[in-house]
Amino acid sequence: MRAATRPIDLTAGVERGWRVDPDEGTEPDYRYTLANERTFLAYVRTALGLLAGGVAVRQLIEPFDVTAATTALALLSVGASIVLVGGGYLRWVAVQRAARRGEPLPAARLVPLVAVVIAGLAVITFVLIAVA
Amino acid sequence: MAADERGMQAERTRLAWVRTLLAATAATVLIARASDPGAERIAATVLAVLGMALVTVAAMRRRQPLVAPPVLAAAPFVVGCALVGLAALEVAALVVVL
């Protein structure tokens, strides 16, 4: 006897990494949902702080002796801010999905990256001030 | 779970939205203040105010579901508004920086 054929689902196994599927899994305890939302908002505020720092570096301090150093610092800061907003959103989605599935939470890779970037900005600024 | 605990979870989240809105407002003021006079200031300020307005809409739309149960994850409209607003603020900052 021939096995019944099923239509091939080309989307099976493909993760929609950029949004939360409301039909997936079960609604988690809302305390986790709200804690996840507050964490996302904390990422956003950190990004806004970096954005403000970038604008301040570019416009409100005296230029360094090194040509275009202030622009590079400002761009690095605003770039990190953009990465942080996007990464914070993707982490919010990943955590919400894990909570709905009852799976362990994904690792927070953005936090050490942000720490390295901010430390790098501080070191570069210190060197530029020392050179000036 | 005690009713007070539920209220505090929602209240903490509402306050987190308020803090985020304040940060967006401060960034908007800084962008407007730091931009060069002329077309750059107009473009950067319009973009930044637009971004702040979208973040405000997101915060206001999120407030009501936090008051009335059941409490669910933020709706796509709320998250979308916040993200588009933040994108506008980032572009405004790039206008000032570049």
Coordinates of N, CA and C in Angstrom, one line a residue:
Chain A
M1 N 0.8 -1.2 0.0 CA 0.0 0.0 0.0 C 0.9 1.3 0.0
R2 N 0.6 2.2 -0.8 CA 1.3 3.4 -0.9 C 1.0 4.3 0.3
A3 N 2.0 5.0 0.8 CA 1.8 5.9 1.8 C 1.1 7.2 1.3
A4 N 0.2 7.7 2.0 CA -0.4 9.0 1.6 C 0.6 10.1 1.5
T5 N 0.5 10.8 0.4 CA 1.4 11.9 0.2 C 0.9 13.2 0.9
R6 N 1.8 13.9 1.5 CA 1.5 15.2 2.1 C 2.1 16.3 1.3
P7 N 1.5 17.5 1.2 CA 2.1 18.6 0.6 C 3.4 19.0 1.4
I8 N 4.4 19.4 0.6 CA 5.6 19.8 1.3 C 5.5 21.2 1.8
D9 N 5.7 21.4 3.1 CA 5.7 22.7 3.7 C 7.1 23.3 3.6
L10 N 7.3 24.3 2.7 CA 8.6 24.8 2.5 C 9.0 25.7 3.7
T11 N 8.0 26.1 4.5 CA 8.3 27.0 5.6 C 8.6 26.3 6.9
A12 N 8.4 25.0 6.9 CA 8.6 24.2 8.1 C 10.0 24.4 8.7
G13 N 10.1 24.6 9.9 CA 11.4 24.7 10.5 C 12.0 26.1 10.4
V14 N 11.4 26.9 9.5 CA 12.0 28.2 9.4 C 11.6 29.1 10.5
E15 N 12.5 29.6 11.3 CA 12.2 30.5 12.4 C 11.9 31.9 11.9
R16 N 10.8 32.5 12.4 CA 10.6 33.9 12.2 C 11.2 34.7 13.3
G17 N 12.5 35.0 13.1 CA 13.3 35.6 14.2 C 13.0 37.0 14.5
W18 N 12.1 37.7 13.8 CA 11.9 39.1 14.0 C 10.6 39.4 14.6
R19 N 9.8 38.4 15.0 CA 8.5 38.8 15.6 C 8.0 37.6 16.5
V20 N 7.1 37.9 17.4 CA 6.6 36.8 18.2 C 5.3 36.3 17.6
D21 N 5.2 35.0 17.4 CA 4.0 34.4 16.9 C 3.0 34.1 18.0
P22 N 1.9 34.8 18.0 CA 0.9 34.7 19.1 C 0.3 33.3 19.2
D23 N 0.4 32.5 18.2 CA -0.2 31.1 18.2 C 0.8 30.1 18.6
E24 N 2.0 30.5 18.9 CA 3.1 29.6 19.2 C 3.1 29.3 20.7
G25 N 3.2 28.1 21.2 CA 3.3 27.8 22.6 C 2.1 28.3 23.4
T26 N 2.4 28.6 24.6 CA 1.3 29.1 25.5 C 1.7 30.4 26.1
E27 N 0.7 31.2 26.5 CA 1.0 32.5 27.0 C 1.7 32.3 28.4
P28 N 2.9 32.9 28.6 CA 3.6 32.7 29.8 C 3.0 33.6 30.9
D29 N 3.5 33.3 32.1 CA 3.1 34.2 33.3 C 3.4 35.6 32.9
Y30 N 2.5 36.5 33.1 CA 2.7 37.9 32.6 C 3.8 38.6 33.3
R31 N 4.2 38.1 34.5 CA 5.3 38.7 35.2 C 6.6 38.6 34.3
Y32 N 6.7 37.4 33.6 CA 7.9 37.3 32.7 C 7.7 38.2 31.5
T33 N 6.5 38.3 31.0 CA 6.3 39.1 29.9 C 6.6 40.6 30.2
L34 N 6.2 41.0 31.3 CA 6.4 42.4 31.7 C 7.9 42.7 32.0
A35 N 8.6 41.7 32.6 CA 10.0 41.8 32.9 C 10.8 41.9 31.6
N36 N 10.4 41.0 30.6 CA 11.0 41.1 29.3 C 10.8 42.4 28.7
E37 N 9.7 43.0 28.8 CA 9.4 44.3 28.2 C 10.2 45.4 28.9
R38 N 10.4 45.3 30.2 CA 11.2 46.3 30.9 C 12.6 46.2 30.5
T39 N 13.1 44.9 30.2 CA 14.5 44.8 29.8 C 14.7 45.4 28.4
F40 N 13.7 45.2 27.5 CA 13.8 45.8 26.2 C 13.8 47.3 26.3
L41 N 13.0 47.9 27.2 CA 13.0 49.3 27.4 C 14.4 49.8 28.0
A42 N 15.0 49.0 28.8 CA 16.3 49.3 29.4 C 17.3 49.4 28.2
Y43 N 17.3 48.4 27.3 CA 18.1 48.5 26.1 C 17.9 49.8 25.3
V44 N 16.6 50.1 25.2 CA 16.3 51.3 24.4 C 16.9 52.5 25.1
R45 N 16.8 52.6 26.4 CA 17.3 53.8 27.1 C 18.8 53.8 27.0
T46 N 19.5 52.7 27.1 CA 20.9 52.6 26.9 C 21.3 53.1 25.5
A47 N 20.5 52.7 24.5 CA 20.8 53.2 23.2 C 20.6 54.7 23.0
L48 N 19.6 55.2 23.7 CA 19.3 56.7 23.7 C 20.5 57.4 24.4
G49 N 21.0 56.8 25.4 CA 22.2 57.4 26.1 C 23.4 57.5 25.2
L50 N 23.6 56.4 24.4 CA 24.7 56.4 23.5 C 24.5 57.4 22.4
L51 N 23.2 57.5 21.9 CA 22.9 58.4 20.8 C 23.2 59.9 21.3
A52 N 22.8 60.2 22.5 CA 23.0 61.5 23.1 C 24.5 61.7 23.3
G53 N 25.2 60.7 23.7 CA 26.7 60.9 23.8 C 27.3 61.1 22.5
G54 N 26.9 60.5 21.4 CA 27.4 60.7 20.1 C 27.2 62.1 19.6
V55 N 26.0 62.6 19.8 CA 25.7 64.0 19.4 C 26.5 65.0 20.2
A56 N 26.6 64.7 21.5 CA 27.4 65.6 22.4 C 28.8 65.6 22.0
V57 N 29.4 64.5 21.7 CA 30.8 64.4 21.3 C 31.0 65.2 20.0
R58 N 30.1 65.1 19.1 CA 30.3 65.8 17.8 C 30.1 67.3 17.9
Q59 N 29.2 67.8 18.7 CA 28.8 69.2 18.6 C 29.3 70.0 19.9
L60 N 29.4 69.4 21.0 CA 29.5 70.2 22.2 C 30.9 70.2 22.8
I61 N 31.9 69.5 22.2 CA 33.2 69.5 22.8 C 34.2 70.1 21.7
E62 N 35.3 70.5 22.2 CA 36.3 71.1 21.3 C 36.9 70.0 20.4
P63 N 37.2 70.3 19.2 CA 37.8 69.3 18.3 C 39.2 68.8 18.8
F64 N 39.4 67.5 18.6 CA 40.7 67.0 18.9 C 41.7 67.4 17.8
D65 N 43.0 67.2 18.2 CA 44.1 67.5 17.2 C 44.0 66.5 16.0
V66 N 43.6 65.3 16.3 CA 43.6 64.2 15.3 C 42.4 64.5 14.4
T67 N 42.6 64.6 13.1 CA 41.6 65.0 12.1 C 40.4 64.0 12.1
A68 N 39.2 64.5 12.2 CA 38.0 63.7 12.1 C 37.8 62.7 13.3
A69 N 38.6 62.9 14.3 CA 38.5 62.0 15.5 C 37.1 62.2 16.1
T70 N 36.6 63.4 16.2 CA 35.3 63.6 16.9 C 34.2 62.9 16.1
T71 N 34.3 63.1 14.7 CA 33.3 62.5 13.9 C 33.3 61.0 14.0
A72 N 34.5 60.4 14.1 CA 34.6 58.9 14.2 C 34.1 58.5 15.5
L73 N 34.4 59.2 16.6 CA 33.8 58.8 17.9 C 32.3 58.9 17.9
A74 N 31.8 60.0 17.3 CA 30.4 60.2 17.3 C 29.7 59.1 16.5
L75 N 30.3 58.8 15.3 CA 29.7 57.7 14.5 C 29.7 56.4 15.2
L76 N 30.8 56.1 15.9 CA 30.9 54.9 16.6 C 29.8 54.8 17.7
S77 N 29.6 55.9 18.4 CA 28.6 55.9 19.4 C 27.2 55.8 18.9
V78 N 26.9 56.5 17.8 CA 25.5 56.4 17.2 C 25.4 55.0 16.6
G79 N 26.4 54.5 16.0 CA 26.3 53.2 15.4 C 26.0 52.1 16.4
A80 N 26.7 52.2 17.6 CA 26.5 51.3 18.7 C 25.0 51.4 19.2
S81 N 24.5 52.7 19.1 CA 23.1 52.9 19.5 C 22.2 52.2 18.6
I82 N 22.4 52.3 17.3 CA 21.6 51.6 16.3 C 21.6 50.1 16.5
V83 N 22.8 49.5 16.7 CA 22.9 48.1 16.9 C 22.2 47.7 18.2
L84 N 22.3 48.5 19.2 CA 21.6 48.2 20.5 C 20.1 48.2 20.4
V85 N 19.5 49.1 19.7 CA 18.1 49.1 19.5 C 17.7 47.8 18.7
G86 N 18.3 47.5 17.6 CA 18.0 46.3 16.9 C 18.2 45.1 17.7
G87 N 19.3 45.0 18.3 CA 19.7 43.8 19.1 C 18.7 43.6 20.3
G88 N 18.4 44.8 20.9 CA 17.4 44.7 22.0 C 16.1 44.2 21.6
Y89 N 15.6 44.6 20.4 CA 14.3 44.1 19.9 C 14.4 42.6 19.6
L90 N 15.5 42.2 19.0 CA 15.6 40.8 18.6 C 15.7 39.9 19.9
R91 N 16.4 40.5 20.9 CA 16.4 39.7 22.2 C 15.1 39.6 22.8
W92 N 14.3 40.7 22.8 CA 13.0 40.7 23.3 C 12.1 39.6 22.7
V93 N 12.2 39.5 21.3 CA 11.5 38.5 20.6 C 12.0 37.1 21.0
A94 N 13.3 36.9 21.1 CA 13.8 35.6 21.4 C 13.4 35.1 22.8
V95 N 13.5 36.1 23.8 CA 13.1 35.7 25.1 C 11.6 35.4 25.2
Q96 N 10.8 36.2 24.5 CA 9.4 36.0 24.6 C 9.0 34.6 23.9
R97 N 9.7 34.3 22.9 CA 9.5 33.0 22.2 C 9.9 31.8 23.1
A98 N 11.1 32.0 23.8 CA 11.5 30.9 24.7 C 10.6 30.8 25.9
A99 N 10.0 31.9 26.3 CA 9.1 31.8 27.5 C 7.8 31.1 27.0
R100 N 7.3 31.4 25.8 CA 6.1 30.7 25.3 C 6.3 29.2 25.1
R101 N 7.5 28.8 24.7 CA 7.8 27.4 24.5 C 8.3 26.7 25.8
G102 N 8.5 27.4 26.8 CA 9.0 26.8 28.0 C 10.5 26.4 27.9
E103 N 11.2 27.1 27.1 CA 12.6 26.7 26.9 C 13.5 27.6 27.7
P104 N 14.8 27.2 27.9 CA 15.7 28.1 28.6 C 15.9 29.4 27.9
L105 N 16.2 30.5 28.6 CA 16.4 31.8 28.0 C 17.7 31.8 27.2
P106 N 17.6 32.5 26.0 CA 18.9 32.6 25.2 C 19.9 33.5 25.9
A107 N 21.2 33.2 25.6 CA 22.3 33.9 26.2 C 22.2 35.4 25.8
A108 N 22.6 36.3 26.7 CA 22.6 37.7 26.4 C 24.0 38.1 25.9
R109 N 24.1 38.1 24.6 CA 25.4 38.4 23.9 C 25.6 39.9 23.8
L110 N 24.5 40.6 23.8 CA 24.7 42.1 23.6 C 25.4 42.8 24.7
V111 N 25.1 42.3 25.9 CA 25.6 43.0 27.1 C 27.2 43.1 27.1
P112 N 27.9 42.0 26.9 CA 29.3 42.1 26.9 C 29.8 43.0 25.7
L113 N 29.1 42.9 24.6 CA 29.4 43.7 23.4 C 29.3 45.2 23.7
V114 N 28.2 45.5 24.4 CA 28.0 46.9 24.7 C 29.1 47.4 25.7
A115 N 29.4 46.5 26.6 CA 30.5 46.9 27.6 C 31.8 47.2 26.9
V116 N 32.1 46.3 25.9 CA 33.4 46.5 25.2 C 33.4 47.8 24.4
V117 N 32.2 48.0 23.7 CA 32.1 49.3 22.9 C 32.3 50.5 23.8
I118 N 31.6 50.5 24.9 CA 31.6 51.7 25.8 C 33.1 51.9 26.3
A119 N 33.7 50.7 26.7 CA 35.0 50.8 27.2 C 36.0 51.3 26.1
G120 N 35.7 50.8 24.9 CA 36.6 51.3 23.8 C 36.4 52.8 23.5
L121 N 35.2 53.3 23.6 CA 34.9 54.7 23.4 C 35.7 55.5 24.5
A122 N 35.6 55.0 25.7 CA 36.3 55.7 26.8 C 37.8 55.7 26.6
V123 N 38.4 54.6 26.2 CA 39.8 54.5 26.0 C 40.3 55.4 24.8
I124 N 39.5 55.4 23.7 CA 39.8 56.3 22.6 C 39.8 57.7 23.0
T125 N 38.7 58.1 23.7 CA 38.6 59.5 24.1 C 39.8 59.9 25.0
F126 N 40.1 59.0 25.9 CA 41.2 59.3 26.9 C 42.5 59.5 26.1
V127 N 42.8 58.6 25.1 CA 44.0 58.7 24.3 C 44.0 60.1 23.5
L128 N 42.8 60.4 22.9 CA 42.8 61.6 22.2 C 43.0 62.9 23.1
I129 N 42.4 62.8 24.3 CA 42.7 63.9 25.2 C 44.1 64.0 25.6
A130 N 44.8 62.8 25.8 CA 46.2 62.8 26.2 C 47.1 63.3 25.0
V131 N 46.7 63.0 23.8 CA 47.5 63.4 22.7 C 47.4 64.9 22.4
A132 N 46.2 65.5 22.7 CA 45.9 66.9 22.4 C 46.8 67.8 23.3
Chain B
M1 N -1.3 34.8 43.8 CA -0.5 36.1 43.8 C -1.3 37.2 44.3
A2 N -0.7 38.0 45.2 CA -1.4 39.1 45.8 C -1.7 40.2 44.7
A3 N -2.9 40.9 44.9 CA -3.2 41.9 44.0 C -2.2 43.0 43.9
D4 N -1.6 43.3 45.1 CA -0.6 44.4 45.2 C 0.6 44.0 44.3
E5 N 1.0 42.7 44.3 CA 2.1 42.3 43.4 C 1.8 42.5 41.9
R6 N 0.5 42.2 41.6 CA 0.2 42.4 40.2 C 0.3 43.9 39.8
G7 N -0.3 44.7 40.7 CA -0.3 46.1 40.5 C 1.1 46.7 40.3
M8 N 2.1 46.2 41.1 CA 3.4 46.7 41.0 C 4.1 46.3 39.8
Q9 N 3.8 45.1 39.3 CA 4.5 44.7 38.0 C 4.0 45.6 36.9
A10 N 2.7 45.9 36.8 CA 2.2 46.8 35.8 C 2.8 48.2 36.0
E11 N 2.8 48.6 37.3 CA 3.3 50.0 37.6 C 4.7 50.2 37.2
R12 N 5.6 49.1 37.5 CA 7.0 49.2 37.2 C 7.1 49.3 35.7
T13 N 6.3 48.6 34.9 CA 6.4 48.6 33.5 C 6.0 50.0 32.9
R14 N 4.9 50.5 33.5 CA 4.5 51.9 33.1 C 5.6 52.9 33.4
L15 N 6.2 52.8 34.5 CA 7.3 53.7 34.8 C 8.5 53.5 33.9
A16 N 8.7 52.3 33.5 CA 9.8 52.1 32.5 C 9.5 52.8 31.2
W17 N 8.3 52.7 30.8 CA 7.9 53.5 29.6 C 8.1 55.0 29.8
V18 N 7.7 55.5 30.9 CA 7.9 56.9 31.2 C 9.3 57.3 31.1
R19 N 10.2 56.5 31.8 CA 11.6 56.8 31.7 C 12.2 56.8 30.3
T20 N 11.7 55.8 29.5 CA 12.1 55.7 28.1 C 11.6 57.0 27.3
L21 N 10.4 57.4 27.6 CA 9.9 58.6 27.0 C 10.7 59.8 27.4
L22 N 11.1 59.9 28.6 CA 11.9 61.0 29.1 C 13.3 61.0 28.4
A23 N 13.9 59.8 28.2 CA 15.2 59.7 27.6 C 15.0 60.2 26.1
A24 N 13.9 59.7 25.5 CA 13.7 60.2 24.1 C 13.5 61.7 24.0
T25 N 12.8 62.3 25.0 CA 12.6 63.7 25.0 C 14.0 64.4 25.1
A26 N 14.8 63.9 26.0 CA 16.1 64.6 26.3 C 17.0 64.4 25.0
A27 N 16.9 63.3 24.3 CA 17.7 63.1 23.1 C 17.2 64.1 22.0
T28 N 15.9 64.3 22.0 CA 15.3 65.2 21.0 C 15.8 66.6 21.2
V29 N 15.7 67.0 22.5 CA 16.2 68.4 22.8 C 17.7 68.6 22.5
L30 N 18.5 67.6 22.8 CA 19.9 67.6 22.5 C 20.1 67.7 21.0
I31 N 19.4 66.9 20.2 CA 19.6 66.9 18.8 C 19.2 68.3 18.2
A32 N 18.1 68.9 18.7 CA 17.7 70.2 18.2 C 18.7 71.3 18.6
R33 N 19.2 71.2 19.8 CA 20.2 72.2 20.4 C 21.5 72.1 19.7
A34 N 21.9 70.8 19.4 CA 23.3 70.7 18.9 C 23.4 70.8 17.4
S35 N 22.3 70.8 16.7 CA 22.4 70.8 15.2 C 22.8 72.2 14.7
D36 N 23.4 72.3 13.6 CA 23.8 73.6 13.0 C 22.6 74.3 12.5
P37 N 22.5 75.6 12.6 CA 21.4 76.4 12.2 C 21.2 76.2 10.6
G38 N 19.9 76.3 10.2 CA 19.6 76.2 8.8 C 18.9 74.9 8.5
A39 N 19.1 74.4 7.3 CA 18.4 73.2 6.9 C 18.7 72.0 7.8
E40 N 19.9 71.9 8.2 CA 20.3 70.7 9.1 C 19.4 70.7 10.4
R41 N 19.3 71.9 11.0 CA 18.5 72.0 12.2 C 17.1 71.6 12.0
I42 N 16.5 72.1 10.8 CA 15.1 71.9 10.5 C 14.9 70.4 10.3
A43 N 15.8 69.8 9.5 CA 15.6 68.3 9.2 C 15.8 67.5 10.5
A44 N 16.8 67.8 11.2 CA 17.1 67.0 12.4 C 16.0 67.1 13.4
T45 N 15.5 68.4 13.6 CA 14.5 68.6 14.6 C 13.2 67.9 14.3
V46 N 12.8 68.1 13.0 CA 11.5 67.5 12.5 C 11.6 65.9 12.7
L47 N 12.7 65.3 12.3 CA 12.9 63.9 12.5 C 12.8 63.5 14.0
A48 N 13.5 64.2 14.8 CA 13.6 63.9 16.2 C 12.2 64.0 16.9
V49 N 11.5 65.1 16.5 CA 10.2 65.3 17.1 C 9.2 64.2 16.7
L50 N 9.4 63.9 15.4 CA 8.5 62.8 14.9 C 8.8 61.5 15.6
G51 N 10.1 61.2 15.8 CA 10.5 60.0 16.6 C 10.0 60.0 18.0
M52 N 10.1 61.2 18.7 CA 9.6 61.3 20.0 C 8.1 61.1 20.1
A53 N 7.4 61.7 19.1 CA 5.9 61.6 19.0 C 5.5 60.1 18.9
L54 N 6.2 59.3 18.1 CA 5.9 57.9 17.9 C 6.2 57.1 19.2
V55 N 7.2 57.4 19.9 CA 7.5 56.8 21.1 C 6.4 57.1 22.2
T56 N 5.9 58.4 22.1 CA 4.8 58.8 23.0 C 3.6 58.0 22.7
V57 N 3.3 57.9 21.4 CA 2.1 57.1 21.0 C 2.2 55.7 21.5
A58 N 3.4 55.1 21.4 CA 3.6 53.7 21.8 C 3.4 53.6 23.3
A59 N 3.9 54.6 24.1 CA 3.8 54.5 25.5 C 2.3 54.7 26.0
M60 N 1.6 55.6 25.3 CA 0.2 55.8 25.6 C -0.7 54.6 25.3
R61 N -0.4 54.0 24.1 CA -1.2 52.8 23.7 C -0.9 51.6 24.6
R62 N 0.3 51.6 25.2 CA 0.6 50.4 26.0 C 0.1 50.6 27.4
R63 N -0.2 51.8 27.8 CA -0.6 52.1 29.2 C -2.0 51.4 29.5
Q64 N -2.9 51.4 28.6 CA -4.3 50.9 28.8 C -4.3 49.4 29.1
P65 N -3.6 48.6 28.2 CA -3.6 47.2 28.5 C -2.9 46.8 29.8
L66 N -2.0 47.6 30.3 CA -1.4 47.3 31.6 C -2.4 47.6 32.7
V67 N -3.3 48.5 32.5 CA -4.3 48.8 33.6 C -5.4 47.7 33.7
A68 N -5.9 47.3 32.5 CA -7.0 46.3 32.5 C -6.5 44.9 32.1
P69 N -6.7 43.9 33.0 CA -6.3 42.6 32.7 C -7.2 42.0 31.5
P70 N -6.7 41.0 30.8 CA -5.5 40.3 31.0 C -4.3 41.0 30.4
V71 N -3.1 40.9 31.0 CA -1.9 41.5 30.6 C -1.2 40.6 29.6
L72 N -1.1 41.1 28.4 CA -0.4 40.3 27.4 C 0.9 41.1 26.9
A73 N 1.6 40.4 26.1 CA 2.8 41.1 25.5 C 2.4 42.3 24.7
A74 N 3.3 43.3 24.6 CA 3.0 44.5 23.8 C 2.6 44.1 22.4
A75 N 1.6 44.8 21.9 CA 1.0 44.6 20.6 C 2.0 45.0 19.5
P76 N 2.0 44.3 18.4 CA 2.9 44.7 17.3 C 2.8 46.2 16.9
F77 N 1.6 46.8 17.0 CA 1.5 48.2 16.7 C 2.3 49.1 17.7
V78 N 2.3 48.7 19.0 CA 3.0 49.4 20.0 C 4.5 49.3 19.8
V79 N 5.0 48.1 19.5 CA 6.4 47.8 19.3 C 6.9 48.5 18.0
G80 N 6.0 48.4 17.0 CA 6.3 49.0 15.7 C 6.5 50.5 15.8
C81 N 5.5 51.1 16.5 CA 5.6 52.6 16.8 C 6.9 53.0 17.4
A82 N 7.2 52.3 18.5 CA 8.4 52.6 19.3 C 9.7 52.4 18.4
L83 N 9.7 51.3 17.6 CA 10.9 51.1 16.8 C 11.1 52.1 15.7
V84 N 9.9 52.5 15.0 CA 10.0 53.5 14.0 C 10.4 54.8 14.6
G85 N 9.9 55.2 15.7 CA 10.3 56.4 16.4 C 11.7 56.4 16.7
L86 N 12.3 55.3 17.2 CA 13.7 55.2 17.6 C 14.5 55.3 16.3
A87 N 14.0 54.7 15.2 CA 14.8 54.8 13.9 C 14.9 56.3 13.5
A88 N 13.7 57.0 13.7 CA 13.7 58.4 13.3 C 14.7 59.2 14.1
L89 N 14.8 58.9 15.4 CA 15.8 59.6 16.3 C 17.2 59.3 15.9
E90 N 17.5 58.0 15.5 CA 18.8 57.6 15.1 C 19.2 58.4 13.8
V91 N 18.2 58.5 12.9 CA 18.5 59.2 11.6 C 18.8 60.7 11.9
A92 N 18.0 61.2 12.8 CA 18.2 62.6 13.2 C 19.6 62.8 13.8
A93 N 20.0 61.9 14.6 CA 21.4 62.0 15.2 C 22.5 61.9 14.1
L94 N 22.2 61.0 13.1 CA 23.2 60.9 12.0 C 23.3 62.2 11.2
V95 N 22.1 62.8 11.0 CA 22.1 64.1 10.3 C 23.0 65.1 11.1
V96 N 22.9 65.1 12.4 CA 23.7 66.1 13.2 C 25.2 65.7 13.1
V97 N 25.5 64.4 13.2 CA 26.9 63.9 13.4 C 27.6 64.1 12.0
L98 N 26.9 63.7 10.9 CA 27.6 63.7 9.6 C 27.7 65.1 9.0

